[in-house]
Structures are given as C-alpha cells and as structure tokens.
Amino acid sequence: MRRPIAVLAGLALLPALATATPAAAEVADPASEAVAAPPLAGEVANEAAAAQPDAEVGSAAEVTPPSGDEQWRGYWVDAFNRGIYDADQVATLVADATSLGANVLVVQVGRRFDCFCNDALYPRTDAAIAPAPYDPLAEIVEQGHAAGLEVHAWVNATTLWNSATPPTSPEHAFNAHGPSAQGADRWLNKRVDGTELVGANAFIDPAHPAAVDYVAEAVASITAAYDVDGVNLDYIRYPDYNTGELVNDWGYSETSLARFAAETGRTDVPAPDDAQFSDWRRDQVSALVRKVYVAMYGVDPSDRLSINGITYSYGPATYGSFEASRPYANVMQDWKGWLDEGIVDTVTAMNYKREWNLDQARMFAEWNQALVDYRAGRHVVSGPALYLNEVEDSVAQAEQVVALGLDGWMGYSYANPSLTATPAGQDVKDAERAELTQALRSGVFADDVVVPEMTWRTEPTTGLLSGNVDVRHGGVADQVDVVLHPVGRTPGEPVVVRTDGSGWFGAVDLAPGRYRVQVVEEGATGTSSTHVRVRAGEVADVDVRVRSLR
C-alpha cells in the first residue's frame, strides 16, 4: 500500500534554454503542450553530446501489463481546431474515432479558464462555436457514449489567457484576477525578472491558494454537471520560457514569495536554481493535483483523473533519474511521484518525438520505458505526436507502445493526423487521417479493445480523507502539519499530511478504519484532535481546530 505523503517517525518530519518559441509545425495547435515545449529540433544537437546514458532500473514487481483485450486507445481533440464546434462536427469526430477502433476521446473543454460547455464554474468560451443552447461537452458526451466511447474533459490547469483581447465575461479569472487586480486578488505567476505576460500568455501561480481552490472547484463542477468519464489535466506545472534547461524562473509573485518565506523562515529572494525553493514550488503543483483528485473522487468515484505528463528531451535513462530530467527540474512536474502516491489514475505522457530523427526516436523509447518503470499500479499511456510524423512513423511508434505492454496509446492530435496534414487544408487532413486509420486497423489496432479497468476504484481496498484545519482566532492554517494516527485495529503507521494555502489537507490510499487527526505544528496553541472513520472507496471528511498559530 502506498504511504499517502510522509510517514511519521517519532514526530520528526521527513524533511539553459532560451525563451521558447513554437516550431513551425506546432503553430497550428496553439493550445497544445507542444507549443509551450521548446522545439525539439534545437534540443537534440546540444543535449546529445552532453548526455551520458545511465539506465534507471525499474521495479518489475510493480509492472502489471494490461490484458490482451484492454488498451486505452484514443485521440486528444483540441479546441483550437474543428471537432466539437457544432453537432455535425461531433458526429464526424465520433465516426472517425470508431473507425480507428478508439475507445477514448480526450476533448479540450477548458482552454484558458473558459469552458466549451454551459454548466461549469468556468464561463462559457468566446470561441466561434454554435450559439447557446448548444453545449459542446454535452453533445460529445451524448454522441460519444452512444457509440461506446469514453469522453474525458481536457482542462488546462494553469494557462489563464493568451490573447491581447480580454475575455468578455467579467467573471473570467483573467478579468477578475489578472493584470488589473491588486494584492491577494492577483493570481498571475511572475518570472524572476518581473515578467508576468509572455506576449499575450498569462499563467496562474500554482502557489496562490485562491487560484488553486478555483481550479479544483471548477474541475469538480464539470464532473458534477456532466456525465464525463474523467478529466485530463494539461499544463499542470510551472511555465516554460526559462533561461536554463534544468531550472525554472517562475514563482515570484508576492503571494508565492510570502508563503515560501513563512514556511522556511528565509528573508531572501531565492534564486531560480535554489534547491529548497524548487522543491517547494514542485510541492505546490503536487498539492493542486491532490486537491483535484480528492475533490473529483468526492463527486464521482468512477471518474478517472489523467494528467498530461511532460517528456521534454531524453528520458531518465540518459539523465540518470527522473529527478534529474527536465519534467522534474525544468517545469516542476513530478508525475512519477503522483503515480507513486496514487493521486492520479493515469499519466498520458506527451511523448512528442520525431521517429524519423534518430535522437528523438531514442527519446521516445526512453520515455516509454520510464512509463513502464514508474507505473506503480496505475495506468500509463504514451501519447505520440502525429503532427510531427508521417503515417508510417506513427504506426511504428504505436507498435512500440503496444509491444512494451503500456496501458495505451493516444494520438496528438485528431485535427492534425500527420506531418503532411498539419499545414494543409481540411481535405488533406481527412485523407491523412483515413490513411492512418487504415494502417493502424490493418495492423496493431486490428482487434477491438476496452479501456483498462481501474481496479483500485472498482474494487477499492483503501479510502481517502479530506480535511480542514480551522483557526479560531484569525489566520489560515497554511503549511501546517497534521498527523493521522491509526486507532485500535486500524493497520499502518501514523501519517503526516500538510495543509495547503487554504488550510485544506488530503490523503489517499489509507487503510480502512479509525484515525485520530491532530495538528502537530510548532507554535500552534489550543490544538484539539478529532476522530474519523475511513471506509474503502469513500472520502472521509474531517475538521480539526486550533486556537491560534503563533
């Protein structure tokens, strides 16, 4: 069983890339991670010479290959291109997916804190879709389910806005919490040089408590209002546009620095490569993922949370470990740790590499192996970039994914199914998609399959906990330690969890039974404890109080 965060031991707590610009082939899909990622063509020459292979050994005991009739198979469907703008496009999309033998559509409904839907906390998008009452998400759910497809809502977690023209809704977070907002109402992430907007691109700071709460509530609102099968989080990380390949320059908002100082007692402004600051920022992203996971589970335990895992450059086999690789060091995304903790159900890795380039073919293979090594009892899906490859190379990549026993394949993207199709008109795109479909269906996708079952949800043996620390005399219990003590016959050791910026804490994979919940933060006065019962497959809610926090 995973240990949710940190195990208590005697009450001692466990303690140079230039500004990125899209490659020519990436411009057609500005919503994708591929746009934000530094162009791979520029990476190869610089990193191939310096990298020294040092293969990381995975745990064979953790690898549980899917059965022959189970395989995630689908498309990412971005909302910057046609696909769900009206009911006819949805019908075409569904027909194309079923022809491929797909069983999942990951459809972008949250681009920049807007929604291609009518009934969510995010305001309805300004994009040129069919007028209300048309609801793109409702339409794709209805038609997709009728055809036997799962539908997952793709939501960009930290991309606030990307246009010189502000959104029309006054409730949009860019208008309410963007450049015109002051103090704690300002959610913008800030780079060490003071930059908040890169061109028109704005990002929220994952260390801002109100922004984190809003994202978690918005995602939960989608799962509550729509019969989706899951949520796919994109941009769940710190931004690109950094000055080094293994450093991140963001996280310098007033709120972020104040919280870091309160946590560490430091009075300096940390450098981007400061190890303590990097770990702290990485923890902020993990806390957001944890909050979304628990919130979603409380709404519908059957809904899957997948995250789009970064695979910049070479894999851990070249860098020596995941912690030395670019996803972890460059954009503060610890998807390996999320799998291990159990706060994601699936990593859909954006394995965007050119198979026809030898260096990038090596990158693709290394990241596929890393997925196998890090599976940790959850599902791992490799997502090749169709738009960077011709059909024959995409087929070769799909064959590799299946041969390795990964849990699935997902192509990016439906709109641009090949390198030839990417800059071309719709007729060429359709023809290339048909060629890809025929090639896959006559080979590696010949047999129909079902989405792998999440047995940890369908046959749960552990439970979850969601709690808050309330401070009676003012203040928020930010970054406070809480101990979950197993009581009576409840198995396991005491577990330490940590509150986020709103005083919330959560844990997953807890053994069923009774727990005594207690604040152990130094400086807390008038602390009380309370008991809660954790049941398998359920979220237990609990509040614990302190008089004050000195």
PDB file of C-alpha atoms in Angstrom, residues 17 56 105 156 161 176 194 209 251 321 326 344 349 378 388 412 418 433 468 472 476 493 535 547:
ATOM      1  CA  LEU A  17      17.154  27.095 -22.539  1.00  0.00           C
ATOM      2  CA  GLU A  56      17.478   3.545 -14.369  1.00  0.00           C
ATOM      3  CA  LEU A 105     -11.787  10.831 -26.674  1.00  0.00           C
ATOM      4  CA  ASN A 156      -5.674  23.350 -18.963  1.00  0.00           C
ATOM      5  CA  TRP A 161      -5.285  33.691 -21.089  1.00  0.00           C
ATOM      6  CA  ALA A 176     -11.122  39.370 -12.054  1.00  0.00           C
ATOM      7  CA  GLY A 194       9.364  40.582 -13.195  1.00  0.00           C
ATOM      8  CA  PRO A 209      -4.323  29.473  -2.610  1.00  0.00           C
ATOM      9  CA  GLY A 251       7.067  31.500  -8.920  1.00  0.00           C
ATOM     10  CA  SER A 321      16.994   9.511 -12.756  1.00  0.00           C
ATOM     11  CA  ARG A 326      13.608  18.106 -17.470  1.00  0.00           C
ATOM     12  CA  VAL A 344      -3.527  10.295 -10.425  1.00  0.00           C
ATOM     13  CA  ALA A 349       2.590  11.173 -21.498  1.00  0.00           C
ATOM     14  CA  ARG A 378      -1.789   2.801 -12.038  1.00  0.00           C
ATOM     15  CA  LEU A 388       5.473  15.541 -36.208  1.00  0.00           C
ATOM     16  CA  TYR A 412      -1.957  14.142 -30.691  1.00  0.00           C
ATOM     17  CA  SER A 418       0.327  13.625 -39.825  1.00  0.00           C
ATOM     18  CA  ARG A 433      -6.485  10.569 -41.059  1.00  0.00           C
ATOM     19  CA  ASN A 468      -9.524  21.390   7.040  1.00  0.00           C
ATOM     20  CA  ARG A 472     -10.399  30.053  15.937  1.00  0.00           C
ATOM     21  CA  VAL A 476      -5.247  30.496   7.874  1.00  0.00           C
ATOM     22  CA  GLU A 493       1.816   3.732  10.954  1.00  0.00           C
ATOM     23  CA  ARG A 535     -14.043   3.464   4.518  1.00  0.00           C
ATOM     24  CA  ARG A 547      -6.873  28.273  18.910  1.00  0.00           C
TER      25      ARG A 547
END
